[in-house]
Short mmCIF file of C-alpha atoms in Angstrom, two decimals:
data_model
loop_
_atom_site.label_atom_id
_atom_site.label_comp_id
_atom_site.label_asym_id
_atom_site.label_seq_id
_atom_site.Cartn_x
_atom_site.Cartn_y
_atom_site.Cartn_z
CA MET D 1 -0.28 -0.07 0.08
CA ALA D 2 1.14 3.56 -0.99
CA PRO D 3 2.00 5.83 1.96
CA TYR D 4 -0.86 8.13 2.54
CA ARG D 5 -2.63 10.77 4.95
CA ALA D 6 -6.23 11.53 5.36
CA VAL D 7 -6.89 15.03 4.77
CA HIS D 8 -9.73 17.39 6.03
CA SER D 9 -8.78 20.81 5.40
CA ILE D 10 -6.37 22.65 3.17
CA ASP D 11 -3.87 22.83 6.15
CA GLU D 12 -3.83 19.12 6.80
CA LEU D 13 -3.44 19.01 2.72
CA ARG D 14 -0.40 21.24 3.11
CA ALA D 15 1.07 19.48 5.99
CA ALA D 16 0.45 15.96 4.11
CA ILE D 17 2.24 17.82 0.79
CA ALA D 18 5.41 18.33 3.24
CA GLU D 19 5.77 15.08 4.65
CA LEU D 20 4.92 12.91 1.45
CA GLY D 21 6.60 15.27 -0.97
CA LEU D 22 5.47 15.56 -4.67
CA PRO D 23 4.00 14.45 -7.10
CA ALA D 24 1.25 12.82 -5.00
CA VAL D 25 -2.38 11.88 -5.68
CA LEU D 26 -5.39 13.69 -3.98
CA LYS D 27 -8.34 11.41 -3.60
CA THR D 28 -11.91 11.07 -2.38
CA THR D 29 -12.83 8.20 0.13
CA ARG D 30 -16.02 7.65 -1.60
CA LEU D 31 -17.65 6.38 -5.18
CA GLY D 32 -14.21 7.32 -7.26
CA TYR D 33 -13.88 5.75 -10.25
CA ASP D 34 -12.39 5.53 -13.83
CA GLY D 35 -10.32 8.59 -12.33
CA LYS D 36 -13.22 10.77 -11.11
CA GLY D 37 -12.79 11.68 -7.57
CA GLN D 38 -9.09 12.14 -7.85
CA ARG D 39 -6.22 14.78 -9.01
CA VAL D 40 -2.47 14.38 -9.46
CA LEU D 41 -0.70 17.15 -7.35
CA ARG D 42 2.78 18.15 -9.14
CA GLU D 43 3.46 21.19 -7.43
CA PRO D 44 2.55 23.02 -4.23
CA GLY D 45 0.12 25.36 -6.04
CA ASP D 46 -2.00 22.78 -7.26
CA ALA D 47 -2.91 22.04 -3.88
CA GLU D 48 -5.90 24.71 -3.21
CA ALA D 49 -7.82 23.99 -6.42
CA ALA D 50 -7.53 20.29 -6.29
CA PHE D 51 -8.98 20.54 -2.42
CA ALA D 52 -11.77 22.97 -3.56
CA GLU D 53 -12.88 20.61 -6.45
CA LEU D 54 -12.68 17.14 -4.14
CA ALA D 55 -14.10 18.48 -0.92
CA PRO D 56 -16.31 18.40 1.16
CA HIS D 57 -15.98 14.49 0.79
CA PRO D 58 -13.33 12.93 3.17
CA LEU D 59 -9.74 13.01 1.25
CA VAL D 60 -6.71 11.15 1.74
CA LEU D 61 -3.43 12.25 0.09
CA GLU D 62 -1.16 9.35 -1.09
CA ALA D 63 2.49 9.43 -2.17
CA PHE D 64 2.90 8.96 -5.75
CA VAL D 65 3.74 5.40 -7.05
CA PRO D 66 6.50 4.74 -9.73
CA PHE D 67 4.75 1.99 -11.36
CA GLU D 68 6.00 0.45 -14.54
CA LYS D 69 2.73 -1.05 -15.32
CA GLU D 70 -1.03 -2.23 -14.03
CA ILE D 71 -2.05 -5.95 -13.94
CA SER D 72 -4.82 -7.02 -12.48
CA VAL D 73 -6.54 -10.56 -11.36
CA VAL D 74 -10.06 -11.78 -10.81
CA VAL D 75 -10.46 -14.02 -8.25
CA ALA D 76 -13.59 -16.22 -6.91
CA ARG D 77 -14.03 -18.12 -3.74
CA GLY D 78 -17.27 -20.27 -3.33
CA LEU D 79 -19.31 -20.90 -0.44
CA ASP D 80 -17.59 -24.02 0.18
CA GLY D 81 -14.52 -22.06 0.22
CA THR D 82 -12.92 -23.13 -2.84
CA VAL D 83 -11.00 -20.35 -4.63
CA ARG D 84 -9.85 -20.08 -8.08
CA ALA D 85 -7.99 -17.37 -9.53
CA PHE D 86 -8.31 -16.40 -13.72
CA ASP D 87 -5.00 -15.48 -15.15
CA ALA D 88 -3.47 -12.16 -14.87
CA ALA D 89 -4.27 -9.16 -17.60
CA GLU D 90 -1.98 -6.67 -18.43
CA ASN D 91 -3.95 -3.09 -18.23
CA VAL D 92 -3.46 0.10 -20.24
CA HIS D 93 -5.28 3.29 -19.42
CA ARG D 94 -6.18 6.15 -21.52
CA HIS D 95 -7.34 9.43 -19.90
CA HIS D 96 -7.76 7.69 -16.18
CA ILE D 97 -10.00 5.03 -17.80
CA LEU D 98 -9.22 1.25 -18.77
CA HIS D 99 -8.39 1.11 -22.45
CA THR D 100 -7.23 -2.45 -22.75
CA SER D 101 -6.53 -5.52 -20.82
CA THR D 102 -3.98 -7.95 -22.46
CA VAL D 103 -3.51 -12.03 -21.62
CA PRO D 104 -1.38 -12.84 -21.02
CA ALA D 105 0.23 -10.10 -19.10
CA ASP D 106 3.89 -9.27 -19.99
CA VAL D 107 5.67 -9.91 -16.79
CA PRO D 108 7.79 -12.60 -15.53
CA ALA D 109 6.10 -16.05 -14.46
CA GLY D 110 7.01 -15.17 -10.67
CA VAL D 111 5.24 -11.92 -10.58
CA GLU D 112 1.98 -13.21 -12.14
CA LYS D 113 2.21 -16.25 -9.45
CA HIS D 114 2.84 -13.82 -7.05
CA ALA D 115 -0.17 -11.42 -7.63
CA ALA D 116 -2.60 -14.64 -7.90
CA MET D 117 -1.41 -15.77 -4.89
CA LEU D 118 -2.12 -12.28 -3.04
CA ALA D 119 -5.60 -11.92 -4.73
CA LYS D 120 -6.57 -15.36 -3.09
CA VAL D 121 -4.71 -14.27 0.19
CA ILE D 122 -7.16 -11.29 -0.27
CA VAL D 123 -10.10 -13.34 -1.07
CA VAL D 124 -9.90 -15.37 1.99
CA ALA D 125 -9.03 -12.64 4.50
CA LEU D 126 -12.14 -11.01 3.43
CA ASP D 127 -14.31 -14.14 3.72
CA TYR D 128 -15.76 -12.98 0.55
CA VAL D 129 -17.82 -15.26 -1.70
CA GLY D 130 -18.29 -14.18 -5.19
CA VAL D 131 -16.07 -12.64 -7.90
CA LEU D 132 -13.46 -9.70 -7.02
CA GLY D 133 -11.18 -7.96 -9.07
CA VAL D 134 -7.50 -7.00 -7.70
CA GLU D 135 -5.52 -4.27 -9.29
CA PHE D 136 -1.62 -4.35 -8.78
CA PHE D 137 0.85 -1.96 -9.64
CA VAL D 138 4.35 -3.38 -10.88
CA ILE D 139 6.79 -1.48 -9.55
CA PRO D 140 10.34 -1.94 -11.48
CA GLY D 141 13.67 -2.92 -10.06
CA ASP D 142 15.94 -5.89 -9.81
CA ARG D 143 13.05 -7.79 -8.59
CA PRO D 144 9.88 -6.42 -9.50
CA THR D 145 7.30 -5.90 -6.82
CA LEU D 146 3.66 -5.80 -6.50
CA MET D 147 1.61 -3.03 -4.52
CA VAL D 148 -2.33 -3.43 -4.87
CA ASN D 149 -3.83 -0.48 -6.09
CA GLU D 150 -7.59 -1.38 -6.01
CA ILE D 151 -10.01 -4.15 -4.51
CA ALA D 152 -13.36 -4.72 -6.36
CA PRO D 153 -16.07 -6.49 -5.07
CA ARG D 154 -17.69 -7.77 -8.14
CA VAL D 155 -17.17 -8.61 -11.65
CA HIS D 156 -14.31 -6.48 -13.05
CA ASN D 157 -13.91 -4.55 -16.46
CA SER D 158 -10.24 -6.07 -16.74
CA GLY D 159 -12.00 -9.59 -16.44
CA HIS D 160 -14.51 -9.09 -19.51
CA TRP D 161 -12.05 -10.92 -21.56
CA THR D 162 -12.89 -14.14 -19.77
CA GLU D 163 -15.86 -14.22 -21.80
CA ALA D 164 -14.09 -15.08 -24.97
CA VAL D 165 -11.57 -17.66 -23.77
CA CYS D 166 -12.04 -19.18 -20.67
CA LEU D 167 -14.24 -22.48 -20.14
CA THR D 168 -15.90 -20.74 -17.03
CA ASP D 169 -15.98 -16.98 -17.41
CA GLN D 170 -16.15 -13.99 -14.47
CA PHE D 171 -19.76 -13.98 -14.54
CA GLU D 172 -20.94 -17.65 -14.78
CA GLN D 173 -18.25 -17.85 -12.10
CA HIS D 174 -19.78 -15.02 -9.88
CA ILE D 175 -23.24 -16.63 -10.23
CA ARG D 176 -21.84 -19.91 -9.35
CA ALA D 177 -20.09 -18.71 -6.21
CA VAL D 178 -23.08 -16.76 -4.74
CA ALA D 179 -25.63 -19.51 -5.49
CA GLY D 180 -23.59 -21.97 -3.75
CA TRP D 181 -22.36 -24.34 -6.64
CA PRO D 182 -19.10 -25.41 -7.72
CA LEU D 183 -16.59 -23.03 -8.83
CA GLY D 184 -16.31 -23.62 -12.82
CA ASP D 185 -13.04 -24.22 -14.65
CA PRO D 186 -11.34 -20.98 -15.28
CA ARG D 187 -8.89 -21.92 -17.68
CA ARG D 188 -7.67 -19.72 -20.40
CA MET D 189 -7.95 -21.35 -24.24
CA ALA D 190 -6.36 -18.52 -26.09
CA ASP D 191 -4.44 -15.55 -25.98
CA VAL D 192 -6.92 -12.10 -26.12
CA VAL D 193 -6.89 -8.51 -25.92
CA MET D 194 -10.12 -6.82 -24.17
CA GLN D 195 -10.39 -3.15 -25.50
CA ASN D 196 -13.18 -0.91 -23.82
CA LEU D 197 -15.32 1.31 -26.43
CA ILE D 198 -15.29 4.64 -24.69
CA GLY D 199 -18.07 7.41 -26.23
CA ASP D 200 -17.71 7.25 -29.99
CA GLU D 201 -15.65 4.29 -29.99
CA VAL D 202 -18.84 2.30 -30.27
CA GLU D 203 -19.30 3.65 -33.75
CA MET D 204 -16.63 1.07 -34.46
CA VAL D 205 -19.11 -1.78 -34.19
CA PRO D 206 -19.46 -3.73 -36.62
CA GLY D 207 -17.57 -1.81 -39.38
CA GLY D 208 -14.33 -2.47 -37.71
CA LEU D 209 -14.78 -5.93 -36.73
CA ASP D 210 -13.08 -9.28 -37.98
CA GLY D 211 -14.04 -12.73 -37.64
CA ASP D 212 -11.82 -13.23 -34.43
CA THR D 213 -13.52 -10.19 -32.64
CA GLN D 214 -16.55 -10.16 -30.05
CA PRO D 215 -18.39 -7.36 -29.56
CA HIS D 216 -20.37 -6.58 -26.43
CA LEU D 217 -22.44 -3.35 -26.47
CA TYR D 218 -24.46 -2.03 -23.12
CA GLY D 219 -27.22 -0.90 -25.05
CA LYS D 220 -26.82 2.78 -23.15
CA ALA D 221 -29.09 5.49 -25.17
CA GLU D 222 -26.43 8.20 -25.53
CA ALA D 223 -22.43 7.80 -26.20
CA ARG D 224 -21.35 10.53 -24.28
CA PRO D 225 -17.59 11.17 -24.02
CA GLY D 226 -15.61 9.23 -21.26
CA ARG D 227 -19.00 6.75 -21.06
CA LYS D 228 -17.97 3.22 -21.28
CA MET D 229 -20.62 1.94 -24.10
CA GLY D 230 -19.17 -1.52 -24.71
CA HIS D 231 -16.23 -3.73 -25.33
CA ILE D 232 -14.57 -6.22 -27.89
CA ASN D 233 -12.68 -9.07 -27.33
CA ARG D 234 -10.32 -9.97 -29.97
CA ILE D 235 -9.24 -13.30 -29.76
CA VAL D 236 -5.36 -13.73 -30.85
CA ARG D 237 -4.87 -16.96 -33.00
CA GLY D 238 -2.36 -19.46 -31.14
CA MET W 1 -30.59 -40.95 -49.04
CA ALA W 2 -32.80 -43.72 -48.16
CA PRO W 3 -35.11 -45.28 -50.77
CA TYR W 4 -38.63 -44.14 -50.21
CA ARG W 5 -42.14 -43.87 -51.74
CA ALA W 6 -44.79 -40.96 -51.38
CA VAL W 7 -48.14 -42.27 -49.53
CA HIS W 8 -51.24 -40.86 -50.14
CA SER W 9 -53.55 -43.83 -49.18
CA ILE W 10 -53.65 -47.09 -47.26
CA ASP W 11 -53.26 -48.60 -50.85
CA GLU W 12 -50.09 -46.94 -51.79
CA LEU W 13 -48.69 -47.93 -48.51
CA ARG W 14 -49.20 -51.62 -49.12
CA ALA W 15 -47.75 -51.18 -52.52
CA ALA W 16 -44.79 -48.98 -51.03
CA ILE W 17 -44.02 -51.87 -48.15
CA ALA W 18 -44.03 -54.76 -51.06
CA GLU W 19 -41.19 -53.09 -53.00
CA LEU W 20 -39.17 -50.87 -49.94
CA GLY W 21 -39.30 -54.30 -47.93
CA LEU W 22 -39.78 -54.43 -43.92
CA PRO W 23 -38.93 -52.64 -41.33
CA ALA W 24 -39.46 -49.52 -42.62
CA VAL W 25 -40.42 -45.79 -41.34
CA LEU W 26 -43.83 -44.20 -42.45
CA LYS W 27 -43.28 -40.17 -41.86
CA THR W 28 -45.35 -37.10 -42.41
CA THR W 29 -43.87 -34.49 -44.73
CA ARG W 30 -44.78 -31.72 -42.27
CA LEU W 31 -43.74 -30.39 -39.04
CA GLY W 32 -41.97 -33.95 -37.67
CA TYR W 33 -39.63 -33.45 -34.88
CA ASP W 34 -38.04 -35.45 -31.91
CA GLY W 35 -39.69 -38.86 -33.40
CA LYS W 36 -43.32 -37.10 -33.57
CA GLY W 37 -44.84 -37.97 -36.99
CA GLN W 38 -43.29 -40.94 -37.79
CA ARG W 39 -44.06 -44.75 -37.23
CA VAL W 40 -41.87 -47.94 -37.62
CA LEU W 41 -43.30 -50.87 -39.37
CA ARG W 42 -42.28 -53.73 -38.67
CA GLU W 43 -44.67 -56.63 -39.80
CA PRO W 44 -47.48 -55.71 -42.60
CA GLY W 45 -50.41 -55.77 -39.97
CA ASP W 46 -48.68 -52.40 -38.61
CA ALA W 47 -49.90 -50.44 -41.84
CA GLU W 48 -53.39 -49.88 -41.23
CA ALA W 49 -52.81 -48.47 -37.27
CA ALA W 50 -49.76 -46.22 -38.54
CA PHE W 51 -51.39 -44.83 -41.42
CA ALA W 52 -54.81 -43.80 -39.62
CA GLU W 53 -52.64 -41.95 -37.03
CA LEU W 54 -50.58 -39.81 -39.34
CA ALA W 55 -52.93 -39.42 -42.17
CA PRO W 56 -54.43 -36.63 -43.64
CA HIS W 57 -50.86 -35.61 -44.19
CA PRO W 58 -48.93 -36.30 -47.21
CA LEU W 59 -46.89 -39.34 -46.10
CA VAL W 60 -43.64 -41.13 -47.10
CA LEU W 61 -42.42 -44.74 -46.53
CA GLU W 62 -38.84 -44.85 -46.17
CA ALA W 63 -36.99 -48.14 -46.57
CA PHE W 64 -35.14 -48.62 -42.88
CA VAL W 65 -31.23 -47.94 -42.72
CA PRO W 66 -29.18 -49.96 -40.48
CA PHE W 67 -27.11 -47.62 -39.48
CA GLU W 68 -24.49 -48.09 -36.40
CA LYS W 69 -24.94 -44.42 -35.17
CA GLU W 70 -25.94 -40.86 -35.79
CA ILE W 71 -23.07 -37.82 -36.25
CA SER W 72 -24.26 -34.15 -36.78
CA VAL W 73 -22.21 -31.28 -38.07
CA VAL W 74 -23.49 -27.79 -37.57
CA VAL W 75 -22.06 -25.50 -40.50
CA ALA W 76 -22.32 -21.79 -41.16
CA ARG W 77 -22.05 -19.82 -44.17
CA GLY W 78 -21.31 -15.81 -44.01
CA LEU W 79 -23.20 -13.24 -46.31
CA ASP W 80 -19.89 -13.28 -47.99
CA GLY W 81 -19.86 -16.95 -48.87
CA THR W 82 -17.61 -18.16 -46.22
CA VAL W 83 -18.44 -21.27 -44.94
CA ARG W 84 -17.32 -23.06 -41.58
CA ALA W 85 -18.20 -25.93 -39.84
CA PHE W 86 -17.96 -26.85 -36.30
CA ASP W 87 -16.37 -30.04 -35.27
CA ALA W 88 -18.75 -33.18 -35.71
CA ALA W 89 -20.82 -34.64 -32.71
CA GLU W 90 -21.77 -38.14 -32.29
CA ASN W 91 -25.65 -38.17 -30.93
CA VAL W 92 -27.41 -40.90 -29.02
CA HIS W 93 -31.34 -40.77 -28.54
CA ARG W 94 -33.45 -41.92 -26.02
CA HIS W 95 -37.50 -42.48 -27.00
CA HIS W 96 -36.81 -40.98 -30.42
CA ILE W 97 -35.40 -37.54 -28.50
CA LEU W 98 -31.55 -36.64 -28.65
CA HIS W 99 -30.32 -37.56 -25.14
CA THR W 100 -26.46 -36.55 -25.81
CA SER W 101 -24.17 -35.02 -28.33
CA THR W 102 -20.39 -36.25 -27.47
CA VAL W 103 -17.70 -34.43 -29.02
CA PRO W 104 -15.31 -35.62 -30.70
CA ALA W 105 -17.41 -38.32 -32.27
CA ASP W 106 -16.22 -41.73 -32.12
CA VAL W 107 -15.49 -42.13 -35.79
CA PRO W 108 -12.51 -42.59 -38.26
CA ALA W 109 -10.98 -39.18 -38.90
CA GLY W 110 -11.83 -39.75 -42.73
CA VAL W 111 -15.72 -39.81 -41.57
CA GLU W 112 -15.38 -36.76 -40.06
CA LYS W 113 -13.85 -35.08 -42.72
CA HIS W 114 -16.53 -36.64 -45.17
CA ALA W 115 -19.35 -35.30 -43.29
CA ALA W 116 -18.04 -32.13 -42.79
CA MET W 117 -17.42 -31.99 -46.44
CA LEU W 118 -20.97 -32.94 -47.01
CA ALA W 119 -22.43 -30.20 -44.76
CA LYS W 120 -20.31 -27.55 -46.50
CA VAL W 121 -21.52 -28.84 -49.98
CA ILE W 122 -25.17 -28.98 -48.52
CA VAL W 123 -24.89 -25.19 -47.27
CA VAL W 124 -23.35 -23.80 -50.46
CA ALA W 125 -25.61 -26.24 -52.79
CA LEU W 126 -28.95 -24.21 -51.05
CA ASP W 127 -27.09 -20.63 -51.44
CA TYR W 128 -28.21 -20.63 -47.49
CA VAL W 129 -27.09 -17.86 -45.05
CA GLY W 130 -27.04 -18.65 -41.66
CA VAL W 131 -25.89 -21.86 -39.16
CA LEU W 132 -27.61 -25.06 -40.36
CA GLY W 133 -27.18 -28.75 -38.98
CA VAL W 134 -26.81 -31.64 -41.12
CA GLU W 135 -27.59 -35.04 -39.20
CA PHE W 136 -25.77 -38.25 -40.85
CA PHE W 137 -26.44 -41.91 -40.27
CA VAL W 138 -22.92 -43.59 -40.20
CA ILE W 139 -23.58 -46.90 -42.24
CA PRO W 140 -21.22 -49.45 -40.64
CA GLY W 141 -19.01 -51.64 -43.73
CA ASP W 142 -15.37 -52.31 -44.46
CA ARG W 143 -15.48 -48.55 -45.19
CA PRO W 144 -17.95 -46.81 -43.51
CA THR W 145 -20.06 -44.50 -45.46
CA LEU W 146 -22.60 -41.76 -44.70
CA MET W 147 -26.19 -41.26 -45.36
CA VAL W 148 -27.79 -37.49 -44.65
CA ASN W 149 -30.69 -38.06 -42.08
CA GLU W 150 -32.16 -34.57 -41.38
CA ILE W 151 -30.98 -30.80 -42.80
CA ALA W 152 -32.30 -28.14 -39.95
CA PRO W 153 -32.10 -24.71 -41.29
CA ARG W 154 -31.23 -23.12 -37.99
CA VAL W 155 -29.15 -23.56 -34.80
CA HIS W 156 -29.35 -27.00 -33.94
CA ASN W 157 -29.83 -29.46 -30.81
CA SER W 158 -26.89 -31.19 -31.29
CA GLY W 159 -24.80 -28.05 -31.42
CA HIS W 160 -25.32 -26.58 -28.01
CA TRP W 161 -22.09 -27.91 -26.81
CA THR W 162 -20.24 -25.18 -28.86
CA GLU W 163 -21.74 -22.54 -26.44
CA ALA W 164 -19.31 -24.09 -23.55
CA VAL W 165 -15.90 -25.19 -25.70
CA CYS W 166 -15.66 -23.32 -28.99
CA LEU W 167 -14.11 -19.94 -29.40
CA THR W 168 -17.28 -18.70 -31.36
CA ASP W 169 -20.79 -20.75 -30.61
CA GLN W 170 -23.53 -21.78 -32.92
CA PHE W 171 -25.55 -18.61 -31.59
CA GLU W 172 -22.94 -16.12 -31.93
CA GLN W 173 -22.24 -17.72 -35.76
CA HIS W 174 -25.47 -17.61 -36.92
CA ILE W 175 -25.70 -13.91 -35.82
CA ARG W 176 -22.79 -13.09 -37.78
CA ALA W 177 -23.95 -14.71 -40.80
CA VAL W 178 -27.44 -13.03 -40.60
CA ALA W 179 -25.85 -9.79 -40.07
CA GLY W 180 -23.51 -10.02 -42.24
CA TRP W 181 -20.29 -9.78 -40.32
CA PRO W 182 -17.19 -12.21 -40.76
CA LEU W 183 -17.73 -15.71 -39.49
CA GLY W 184 -15.91 -16.39 -36.09
CA ASP W 185 -13.42 -19.05 -35.41
CA PRO W 186 -15.52 -22.29 -34.45
CA ARG W 187 -12.30 -24.00 -32.91
CA ARG W 188 -13.26 -26.58 -30.31
CA MET W 189 -10.84 -25.90 -26.90
CA ALA W 190 -12.18 -29.10 -24.75
CA ASP W 191 -13.68 -32.29 -25.26
CA VAL W 192 -17.56 -31.85 -24.26
CA VAL W 193 -20.70 -33.83 -23.63
CA MET W 194 -24.07 -32.25 -24.05
CA GLN W 195 -27.17 -33.91 -22.39
CA ASN W 196 -30.60 -33.14 -22.81
CA LEU W 197 -32.92 -32.39 -19.70
CA ILE W 198 -35.89 -34.05 -20.82
CA GLY W 199 -39.23 -33.69 -18.59
CA ASP W 200 -38.23 -34.22 -15.12
CA GLU W 201 -34.53 -34.58 -15.79
CA VAL W 202 -34.58 -30.87 -15.39
CA GLU W 203 -34.99 -31.41 -11.67
CA MET W 204 -31.14 -32.55 -11.23
CA VAL W 205 -30.06 -29.09 -11.83
CA PRO W 206 -28.44 -27.67 -9.46
CA GLY W 207 -28.08 -30.87 -7.34
CA GLY W 208 -26.04 -33.01 -9.77
CA LEU W 209 -23.64 -30.65 -11.00
CA ASP W 210 -20.13 -30.25 -10.62
CA GLY W 211 -17.58 -27.30 -11.58
CA ASP W 212 -17.12 -28.89 -15.16
CA THR W 213 -20.72 -29.15 -15.91
CA GLN W 214 -22.65 -25.67 -17.25
CA PRO W 215 -26.38 -25.88 -16.78
CA HIS W 216 -29.03 -24.19 -19.48
CA LEU W 217 -32.56 -23.98 -18.44
CA TYR W 218 -35.06 -22.65 -20.91
CA GLY W 219 -37.72 -21.61 -18.42
CA LYS W 220 -40.68 -23.87 -19.39
CA ALA W 221 -43.60 -23.39 -17.04
CA GLU W 222 -44.06 -27.23 -16.72
CA ALA W 223 -42.11 -30.25 -17.01
CA ARG W 224 -43.81 -32.51 -19.09
CA PRO W 225 -42.74 -36.14 -20.37
CA GLY W 226 -40.97 -35.43 -23.30
CA ARG W 227 -40.27 -32.04 -23.04
CA LYS W 228 -36.86 -30.44 -23.59
CA MET W 229 -36.52 -28.39 -20.51
CA GLY W 230 -33.03 -27.31 -20.73
CA HIS W 231 -29.58 -29.28 -21.43
CA ILE W 232 -26.13 -29.35 -19.47
CA ASN W 233 -22.75 -29.04 -20.95
CA ARG W 234 -20.23 -31.38 -19.21
CA ILE W 235 -16.70 -30.25 -20.04
CA VAL W 236 -13.98 -33.28 -20.23
CA ARG W 237 -10.90 -32.13 -18.59
CA GLY W 238 -7.84 -32.78 -21.31
#
């Protein structure tokens, strides 16, 4: 976990900046997603405007983590305590919104194994039943390390690729878990890239698609900028 | 195709029996499925009751085919003329209703290849767009031969296994075809057995299921005998 300080006032924010240094990320502690509810502070002069924008919610200032990339693991725990993880995905964001999840992730095997183990530890520690997404920063170094970035207690955008190439996908797995059924086999049968369709990007369907690409549209009436309108899964021939 | 005679009267039926021999199968030419609309005639005395039951529809008498087993191929043709076949399934019936479809079929590789080729020839010859099921009798012999038993211009019960283990399933493939999209990759990623749930068999869900079994229920209100209530796909670990 990144070092952080609770922030209730502009004075507390200034003190937190002095302690943690810059850059740092100011975040709300409620309802943040897709970059909403957070501001990156690069210099002391950024503090006031960012605080004004995000207050009066309770805030935290987090030290900036110099991560190399983000990976995520979707893990499931059944009512009987069985735990099964899907393969790790490598996530690329654009404008703070998930752009692509690529599987397999381009990380050393040891890193992927470690991520799966951490996701399983988390789902057991929470005594959670269902599907849960865990995002990790990969911190570069002689031996890359992992830092948990986000825990999402639900099916996860970075797990939508499982629909295309796994014997059991994350949606079926979640239903199996909460219905008290045995978890299904999460094996991945091919390589895959999931790409979100944000705003106008949804117009690439169906024109831009080939036979290895499966579109999923969410049926939202209006394609507003930054709005997740659907996603495509592109199966990579082995 | 099996030898057959058109039958409009009991006299025509008797003449057809004299020509084709017994056993033979009397069939309606309209709306037959799941053994409905057909009677096996084993001796001359069966003729009158069977005719009375199936008339006044136009009927045919078909010579009995001494088949060893039934296989089927679900094939798709796109709007652009592309043709792709799923792997052949081996079908077992109970009480004239499909019980299981097992993939791969237990037939020589040459037989499966031949079946796929015939299915492709049929879908092209019909200038058909969409998914189409072709059933074949496998006739035993030094070199087993195939006889087309049924053509179904739609997604087919014996293709429901594709949902569990193919990169593209028959439902997606049909939509792709009729929407004018490129056909998807029908590759099969694991062995599988589809089992229909007929009448009360639907009660085995969820109790009798393990993690490799995916249930599909059709939401029919009443489980009448002989009624297809759902199916399960059992993935066979490789």
